[in-house]
């Protein structure tokens, strides 16, 4: 049932996505530039023109622990909404780390181990990616070092515990063990950190040791490709043709994972990305070359961005608080292959509670964006009488996010206005490209 | 794949279990005594002599949200242990509440709703049962009122949040809304509560209103019967005959759920219950009539008990901290139908971490007891070279128990000696039966 191949959508596009550029030379980045950070197999997958890439048996042996994941018709939600729409959700929360992230963490750990790497470094915000990579490293005997944003490290100790149970070493970032971290701590010993700082620390440590590499949990082409196991399974499981596929987007890997195989088989249906009102890369960002991190250490990526200096308001969907977007999805958005909309935090949590009380699963804050849009569409169908078939991505459970639900139920959650000036200001710091 | 019937083992026993007694008359309790607390259908199931009871379609429609649950061969654990044993685990943590408890919460809510009940009350310690009943009540439009032991209410807020997301009202117990709670608060305003007090509060409220009933999450015959969906599925899923079936026991429903169908089909294999060293009802308790609760409000049950005044040490496996045991399992233990052993808290957490790092799933503290025994047995097989087939019950995930793992990893977890005098003292308060 679990597919034998990942799907690479790039050769099926009418035009290839623009390449990443080296910020010093403004020339396309080559394999040699990436070799200190990634294993050759993943660098090859990043630029592959093969439509299908075989999933190694060793990776399937781990996927087997939770795949295939269930595809469930939301009969009880449909009934509660009194909608003629038929709603299906593909649920990735049954994975060991509780989200879709292990789908790429496992092959990344595998390829690194196969090429003799002994240690992986990464950053994590709320901890979904960090716990997934920690799990994957345990499977292939790799050491795992994770820089976790200090604010989350202190406020969300249980995701940290999960990484430690899997055997990872977790540093609060900024940390004294790196140059980047030490420099920031010297200036501000009370720094609560940021994803940008944590990336700098993880990249710095990976670059210092030939047996250490770096792993990224979204944004890149190979990450999106690994996630297509979701959509390939759903294609086989879904008993009818969908009219609409909906997923939330932060870096883009969850939406791409479900949508790409359906774009191949049903290119004429509607695909819709949902982003937070507080971090609207597609809907209010600019399509331009920008840095992937806050500090400006990465190659320049052509993507929908709010500017690498943009700091999103503290919504609970930490996985969607990213200033940029997958370059591949950004390119496809320009090609008109899908729509994008925004949803506010409170309407997302309202949808999350509604879903929990009907379908039983408490969703993570990130997929409540997809659920809010799904519910809105189902209610539109109730008005029009259309029996639309909606497929949505439920990319993780919310068992580590109950404090956010507490706040919502107590009426203490708020939405954040995002004035155009804040976006304009961040976009004014975009690097100038030739 | 999900079975169509629950299995009632009672008619297959060589002798029926002794009946519960009314403490005032010492006569067997009849349906009329139980009617204020339970719906007639469940009272009927409690004393049923039918071998199979059909699962209503409305219950199957909810089970479908997570059943059938996976049965997984622990290839990676076997390899790490270098054992010739073949280890399989049946994983119930994929349910909405993260444990096996919804298997009985759902039919209990269904039968109550069908008989016109509008509200269910219950008690909960760590919150596994409370969150399962809250989920089930949301499915059938019932109000749910839960008395949660004050110590857990304050220390484990996220299980409380989960119940509230499902729409339940959660009271810290002792609470001012009941006579029993008010009385205790008047004597001791800082009481941190106990399961016994919480039961008294939930029973009191159920008894006051004809549209309100009470629900219990383990111990009773009908609860054990509902859990046999686990074993019926596993019978179909397991590709070979097991030599040994292992499960942890608190009230007994998880072990019974997996074991009973295998006792029917393979009566000659070995069955083994695992209980905490700190609460050893089978291995160090007495088989006698005792109260099910601390305050002495329930009927007298013939069971393996440490005495209803016994207060177990504060191990993290809250679901196994019960002074008594299912009367049905107690009777079967006397008939010699299974073995019982104990495991200490620290060896259980060691097993939990080992399991997480190999199989990926972080187990709840309760099933780490079964895993510790499974690992010990697999290591015995390594010594003897026996390729035993072991089936074990992994009844829930530990995502709400990370604080306990934190303590274990920090080296701060301890075991508790249980001197014989403490047991003797508690057993000296057993009620005298005719």
Tab-separated table of C-alpha atoms in Angstrom, chain B residues 20-320:
chain	number	residue	atom	x	y	z
B	20	UNK	CA	-20.832	-8.635	43.851
B	21	UNK	CA	-22.528	-8.301	47.249
B	22	UNK	CA	-24.570	-5.484	48.734
B	23	UNK	CA	-22.562	-4.364	51.791
B	24	UNK	CA	-25.693	-3.890	53.940
B	25	UNK	CA	-27.374	-7.232	53.202
B	26	UNK	CA	-24.407	-9.305	52.010
B	27	UNK	CA	-26.745	-10.547	49.264
B	28	UNK	CA	-25.821	-10.506	45.566
B	29	UNK	CA	-26.441	-7.147	43.964
B	30	UNK	CA	-29.362	-7.163	41.505
B	31	UNK	CA	-30.180	-5.052	38.446
B	32	UNK	CA	-32.420	-2.749	40.505
B	33	UNK	CA	-29.500	-1.851	42.760
B	34	UNK	CA	-27.477	-0.758	39.738
B	35	UNK	CA	-30.222	0.982	37.729
B	36	UNK	CA	-29.650	4.449	39.231
B	37	UNK	CA	-26.035	4.307	38.048
B	38	UNK	CA	-25.970	2.365	34.768
B	39	UNK	CA	-28.257	1.946	31.740
B	40	UNK	CA	-30.137	-1.362	31.522
B	41	UNK	CA	-28.212	-2.549	28.456
B	42	UNK	CA	-24.899	-2.360	30.318
B	43	UNK	CA	-26.396	-3.998	33.416
B	44	UNK	CA	-27.522	-6.793	31.121
B	45	UNK	CA	-24.065	-7.111	29.586
B	46	UNK	CA	-22.517	-7.222	33.057
B	47	UNK	CA	-24.320	-10.506	33.807
B	48	UNK	CA	-24.730	-11.804	30.253
B	49	UNK	CA	-24.197	-15.483	29.478
B	50	UNK	CA	-24.044	-14.933	25.703
B	51	UNK	CA	-20.595	-15.741	24.337
B	52	UNK	CA	-20.812	-12.975	21.749
B	53	UNK	CA	-22.525	-9.590	21.886
B	54	UNK	CA	-23.096	-7.734	18.628
B	55	UNK	CA	-21.388	-4.354	18.363
B	56	UNK	CA	-24.061	-1.785	17.361
B	57	UNK	CA	-23.576	-0.105	13.980
B	58	UNK	CA	-23.504	3.316	15.688
B	59	UNK	CA	-20.526	2.164	17.770
B	60	UNK	CA	-18.747	0.705	14.737
B	61	UNK	CA	-19.243	4.065	12.993
B	62	UNK	CA	-17.136	5.677	15.734
B	63	UNK	CA	-14.618	2.830	16.106
B	64	UNK	CA	-13.973	3.344	12.379
B	65	UNK	CA	-12.209	6.649	13.228
B	66	UNK	CA	-9.182	4.664	14.498
B	67	UNK	CA	-9.924	0.930	14.229
B	68	UNK	CA	-8.563	-1.503	13.243
B	69	UNK	CA	-5.463	-0.493	15.179
B	70	UNK	CA	-2.070	-1.634	13.905
B	71	UNK	CA	-0.403	-4.896	14.905
B	72	UNK	CA	3.310	-4.421	14.308
B	73	UNK	CA	6.252	-6.786	14.422
B	74	UNK	CA	9.048	-5.184	16.446
B	75	UNK	CA	11.803	-6.044	13.972
B	76	UNK	CA	13.986	-3.175	15.124
B	77	UNK	CA	13.651	-3.980	18.831
B	78	UNK	CA	14.373	-7.661	18.130
B	79	UNK	CA	17.514	-6.672	16.260
B	80	UNK	CA	18.695	-4.356	19.049
B	81	UNK	CA	18.154	-7.165	21.592
B	82	UNK	CA	19.783	-9.762	19.311
B	83	UNK	CA	17.019	-12.148	20.287
B	84	UNK	CA	15.641	-15.112	18.353
B	85	UNK	CA	12.200	-14.215	19.794
B	86	UNK	CA	9.628	-12.706	17.454
B	87	UNK	CA	7.906	-9.772	19.143
B	88	UNK	CA	4.564	-8.308	18.040
B	89	UNK	CA	2.760	-5.370	19.589
B	90	UNK	CA	-0.856	-4.316	19.227
B	91	UNK	CA	-0.907	-0.515	19.368
B	92	UNK	CA	-3.969	1.262	20.798
B	93	UNK	CA	-2.349	4.712	20.995
B	94	UNK	CA	-3.788	5.712	17.597
B	95	UNK	CA	-7.193	6.342	19.182
B	96	UNK	CA	-8.356	9.966	19.564
B	97	UNK	CA	-7.564	9.960	23.295
B	98	UNK	CA	-4.300	8.068	22.773
B	99	UNK	CA	-5.155	4.825	24.603
B	100	UNK	CA	-7.434	1.779	24.582
B	101	UNK	CA	-10.037	3.493	26.813
B	102	UNK	CA	-12.296	4.779	23.997
B	103	UNK	CA	-13.088	1.137	23.107
B	104	UNK	CA	-15.447	1.065	26.082
B	105	UNK	CA	-16.176	4.799	26.445
B	106	UNK	CA	-17.900	4.804	23.049
B	107	UNK	CA	-20.365	1.947	23.673
B	108	UNK	CA	-21.040	3.218	27.200
B	109	UNK	CA	-21.935	6.669	25.847
B	110	UNK	CA	-23.983	5.089	23.044
B	111	UNK	CA	-26.146	2.868	25.286
B	112	UNK	CA	-26.731	5.720	27.725
B	113	UNK	CA	-27.786	8.069	24.915
B	114	UNK	CA	-30.087	5.397	23.465
B	115	UNK	CA	-31.836	5.035	26.827
B	116	UNK	CA	-32.485	8.769	27.058
B	117	UNK	CA	-29.689	9.661	29.452
B	118	UNK	CA	-28.514	13.235	28.897
B	119	UNK	CA	-25.426	13.457	31.115
B	120	UNK	CA	-22.611	11.134	32.223
B	121	UNK	CA	-20.392	11.590	35.261
B	122	UNK	CA	-17.079	9.950	35.986
B	123	UNK	CA	-13.833	10.318	37.874
B	124	UNK	CA	-10.348	10.432	36.420
B	125	UNK	CA	-6.860	10.298	37.859
B	126	UNK	CA	-4.189	11.116	35.312
B	127	UNK	CA	-6.896	11.732	32.713
B	128	UNK	CA	-6.752	8.817	30.240
B	129	UNK	CA	-10.255	7.665	31.073
B	130	UNK	CA	-11.722	11.149	31.459
B	131	UNK	CA	-10.508	12.271	28.047
B	132	UNK	CA	-11.841	9.069	26.461
B	133	UNK	CA	-15.307	9.510	27.974
B	134	UNK	CA	-15.315	13.211	27.028
B	135	UNK	CA	-14.567	12.221	23.419
B	136	UNK	CA	-17.299	9.547	23.452
B	137	UNK	CA	-19.909	11.897	24.934
B	138	UNK	CA	-19.165	14.469	22.208
B	139	UNK	CA	-19.915	11.761	19.637
B	140	UNK	CA	-23.414	11.083	21.011
B	141	UNK	CA	-24.405	14.568	22.184
B	142	UNK	CA	-24.169	13.773	25.907
B	143	UNK	CA	-23.040	16.236	28.550
B	144	UNK	CA	-19.974	15.003	30.397
B	145	UNK	CA	-18.988	15.965	33.945
B	146	UNK	CA	-15.629	14.747	35.203
B	147	UNK	CA	-14.122	14.861	38.677
B	148	UNK	CA	-10.353	14.948	38.281
B	149	UNK	CA	-8.117	14.328	41.283
B	150	UNK	CA	-6.885	17.805	42.367
B	151	UNK	CA	-3.202	16.772	42.332
B	152	UNK	CA	-3.461	15.763	38.655
B	153	UNK	CA	-5.718	18.715	37.812
B	154	UNK	CA	-2.955	21.060	38.930
B	155	UNK	CA	0.064	19.074	37.727
B	156	UNK	CA	-1.214	17.649	34.432
B	157	UNK	CA	-3.175	20.526	32.898
B	158	UNK	CA	-2.980	19.195	29.325
B	159	UNK	CA	-5.118	16.108	29.896
B	160	UNK	CA	-7.651	18.469	31.475
B	161	UNK	CA	-7.430	20.703	28.376
B	162	UNK	CA	-8.064	17.686	26.170
B	163	UNK	CA	-11.296	16.889	28.054
B	164	UNK	CA	-12.379	20.518	27.710
B	165	UNK	CA	-11.636	20.602	23.985
B	166	UNK	CA	-14.013	17.634	23.708
B	167	UNK	CA	-16.603	19.743	25.526
B	168	UNK	CA	-16.561	18.185	28.997
B	169	UNK	CA	-16.828	20.072	32.281
B	170	UNK	CA	-13.897	19.214	34.536
B	171	UNK	CA	-14.038	19.724	38.300
B	172	UNK	CA	-10.995	19.556	40.527
B	173	UNK	CA	-11.823	16.939	43.170
B	174	UNK	CA	-12.670	17.465	46.017
B	175	UNK	CA	-15.089	20.047	44.608
B	176	UNK	CA	-17.596	22.343	46.298
B	177	UNK	CA	-20.407	21.182	43.972
B	178	UNK	CA	-21.042	17.860	45.788
B	179	UNK	CA	-21.831	16.957	49.369
B	180	UNK	CA	-18.905	14.537	49.542
B	181	UNK	CA	-16.503	17.121	48.162
B	182	UNK	CA	-17.821	19.963	50.348
B	183	UNK	CA	-17.454	17.832	53.453
B	184	UNK	CA	-13.793	17.092	52.697
B	185	UNK	CA	-13.033	20.698	51.760
B	186	UNK	CA	-14.591	21.889	55.037
B	187	UNK	CA	-12.210	19.604	56.925
B	188	UNK	CA	-9.207	20.261	54.704
B	189	UNK	CA	-9.428	23.128	52.192
B	190	UNK	CA	-6.032	22.116	50.734
B	191	UNK	CA	-6.928	18.465	50.053
B	192	UNK	CA	-5.204	17.197	46.887
B	193	UNK	CA	-7.900	14.549	46.513
B	194	UNK	CA	-7.843	10.850	45.634
B	195	UNK	CA	-9.504	8.547	43.130
B	196	UNK	CA	-11.751	7.318	45.948
B	197	UNK	CA	-13.038	10.830	46.660
B	198	UNK	CA	-13.528	11.562	42.966
B	199	UNK	CA	-15.585	8.363	42.550
B	200	UNK	CA	-17.773	9.398	45.481
B	201	UNK	CA	-18.439	12.794	43.871
B	202	UNK	CA	-19.249	11.379	40.431
B	203	UNK	CA	-21.534	8.682	41.902
B	204	UNK	CA	-23.287	11.214	44.129
B	205	UNK	CA	-24.163	13.499	41.209
B	206	UNK	CA	-25.299	10.596	39.018
B	207	UNK	CA	-27.598	9.320	41.764
B	208	UNK	CA	-29.382	12.668	42.140
B	209	UNK	CA	-30.800	13.066	38.645
B	210	UNK	CA	-32.782	10.515	36.607
B	211	UNK	CA	-31.228	11.822	33.359
B	212	UNK	CA	-27.677	11.363	34.671
B	213	UNK	CA	-25.703	8.132	34.887
B	214	UNK	CA	-22.207	7.126	35.950
B	215	UNK	CA	-19.506	5.479	33.792
B	216	UNK	CA	-16.532	3.359	34.873
B	217	UNK	CA	-13.424	2.823	32.749
B	218	UNK	CA	-12.179	-0.597	33.926
B	219	UNK	CA	-12.791	-3.410	36.465
B	220	UNK	CA	-16.369	-4.343	35.457
B	221	UNK	CA	-17.257	-7.294	33.202
B	222	UNK	CA	-18.873	-5.204	30.460
B	223	UNK	CA	-15.812	-2.953	30.278
B	224	UNK	CA	-13.490	-5.928	29.807
B	225	UNK	CA	-15.845	-7.328	27.173
B	226	UNK	CA	-15.821	-4.085	25.142
B	227	UNK	CA	-12.031	-4.208	25.114
B	228	UNK	CA	-12.024	-7.621	23.397
B	229	UNK	CA	-12.107	-5.769	20.051
B	230	UNK	CA	-8.350	-5.522	20.613
B	231	UNK	CA	-7.800	-9.271	20.814
B	232	UNK	CA	-10.310	-10.157	18.100
B	233	UNK	CA	-8.471	-7.886	15.665
B	234	UNK	CA	-5.080	-9.193	16.766
B	235	UNK	CA	-6.220	-12.802	16.202
B	236	UNK	CA	-6.858	-11.956	12.549
B	237	UNK	CA	-3.752	-9.810	12.138
B	238	UNK	CA	-1.130	-12.049	13.753
B	239	UNK	CA	0.570	-14.180	11.083
B	240	UNK	CA	1.537	-16.950	13.524
B	241	UNK	CA	0.479	-18.586	16.781
B	242	UNK	CA	1.899	-16.770	19.829
B	243	UNK	CA	3.621	-18.655	22.632
B	244	UNK	CA	3.130	-15.871	25.139
B	245	UNK	CA	0.700	-12.933	25.535
B	246	UNK	CA	1.781	-10.105	27.858
B	247	UNK	CA	-0.184	-7.089	29.129
B	248	UNK	CA	-0.071	-4.654	32.037
B	249	UNK	CA	-2.851	-4.686	34.641
B	250	UNK	CA	-4.308	-1.857	36.719
B	251	UNK	CA	-8.042	-2.546	36.742
B	252	UNK	CA	-7.449	-5.227	34.102
B	253	UNK	CA	-9.291	-4.114	30.969
B	254	UNK	CA	-6.261	-3.697	28.709
B	255	UNK	CA	-4.840	-7.147	29.476
B	256	UNK	CA	-8.261	-8.794	29.244
B	257	UNK	CA	-9.023	-7.052	25.957
B	258	UNK	CA	-6.012	-8.557	24.246
B	259	UNK	CA	-5.903	-11.894	26.079
B	260	UNK	CA	-9.510	-13.158	26.190
B	261	UNK	CA	-9.906	-13.940	22.472
B	262	UNK	CA	-6.525	-15.719	22.504
B	263	UNK	CA	-7.579	-17.742	25.571
B	264	UNK	CA	-10.561	-18.934	23.522
B	265	UNK	CA	-8.554	-19.877	20.416
B	266	UNK	CA	-5.252	-20.918	22.019
B	267	UNK	CA	-6.019	-21.950	25.625
B	268	UNK	CA	-2.738	-23.815	26.002
B	269	UNK	CA	-0.379	-20.882	25.484
B	270	UNK	CA	1.020	-18.712	28.296
B	271	UNK	CA	-0.665	-15.484	29.399
B	272	UNK	CA	1.126	-13.093	31.709
B	273	UNK	CA	-0.149	-10.010	33.560
B	274	UNK	CA	2.420	-7.416	34.633
B	275	UNK	CA	1.762	-5.121	37.566
B	276	UNK	CA	3.872	-2.426	39.234
B	277	UNK	CA	6.070	-3.446	42.133
B	278	UNK	CA	4.425	-0.547	43.992
B	279	UNK	CA	0.874	-1.882	43.525
B	280	UNK	CA	0.995	-5.710	43.310
B	281	UNK	CA	-2.669	-6.793	43.626
B	282	UNK	CA	-2.264	-10.248	42.038
B	283	UNK	CA	1.163	-11.104	43.392
B	284	UNK	CA	0.929	-9.791	46.960
B	285	UNK	CA	-2.769	-8.977	47.489
B	286	UNK	CA	-5.488	-11.184	48.975
B	287	UNK	CA	-8.417	-12.737	47.065
B	288	UNK	CA	-11.304	-11.434	49.149
B	289	UNK	CA	-14.452	-9.321	49.114
B	290	UNK	CA	-13.562	-5.627	49.317
B	291	UNK	CA	-14.898	-2.248	48.319
B	292	UNK	CA	-14.076	-0.910	44.875
B	293	UNK	CA	-13.481	2.598	46.199
B	294	UNK	CA	-11.605	4.075	49.119
B	295	UNK	CA	-14.645	5.493	50.899
B	296	UNK	CA	-16.565	2.197	50.843
B	297	UNK	CA	-19.589	3.342	48.788
B	298	UNK	CA	-19.542	0.581	46.138
B	299	UNK	CA	-20.809	-2.993	46.274
B	300	UNK	CA	-18.377	-5.560	47.657
B	301	UNK	CA	-16.326	-7.208	44.910
B	302	UNK	CA	-14.466	-10.531	45.235
B	303	UNK	CA	-11.069	-9.630	43.875
B	304	UNK	CA	-7.338	-9.517	44.426
B	305	UNK	CA	-6.945	-6.507	46.650
B	306	UNK	CA	-4.337	-4.719	48.700
B	307	UNK	CA	-7.172	-3.343	50.844
B	308	UNK	CA	-9.371	-0.376	49.936
B	309	UNK	CA	-7.405	1.795	52.378
B	310	UNK	CA	-4.121	1.033	50.574
B	311	UNK	CA	-2.575	4.121	48.993
B	312	UNK	CA	0.015	3.190	46.353
B	313	UNK	CA	3.243	5.167	46.154
B	314	UNK	CA	3.202	7.935	43.524
B	315	UNK	CA	4.524	6.003	40.522
B	316	UNK	CA	3.994	7.692	37.155
B	317	UNK	CA	1.824	4.866	35.812
B	318	UNK	CA	-1.296	6.427	37.321
B	319	UNK	CA	-3.545	3.959	35.509
B	320	UNK	CA	-2.035	1.057	37.471
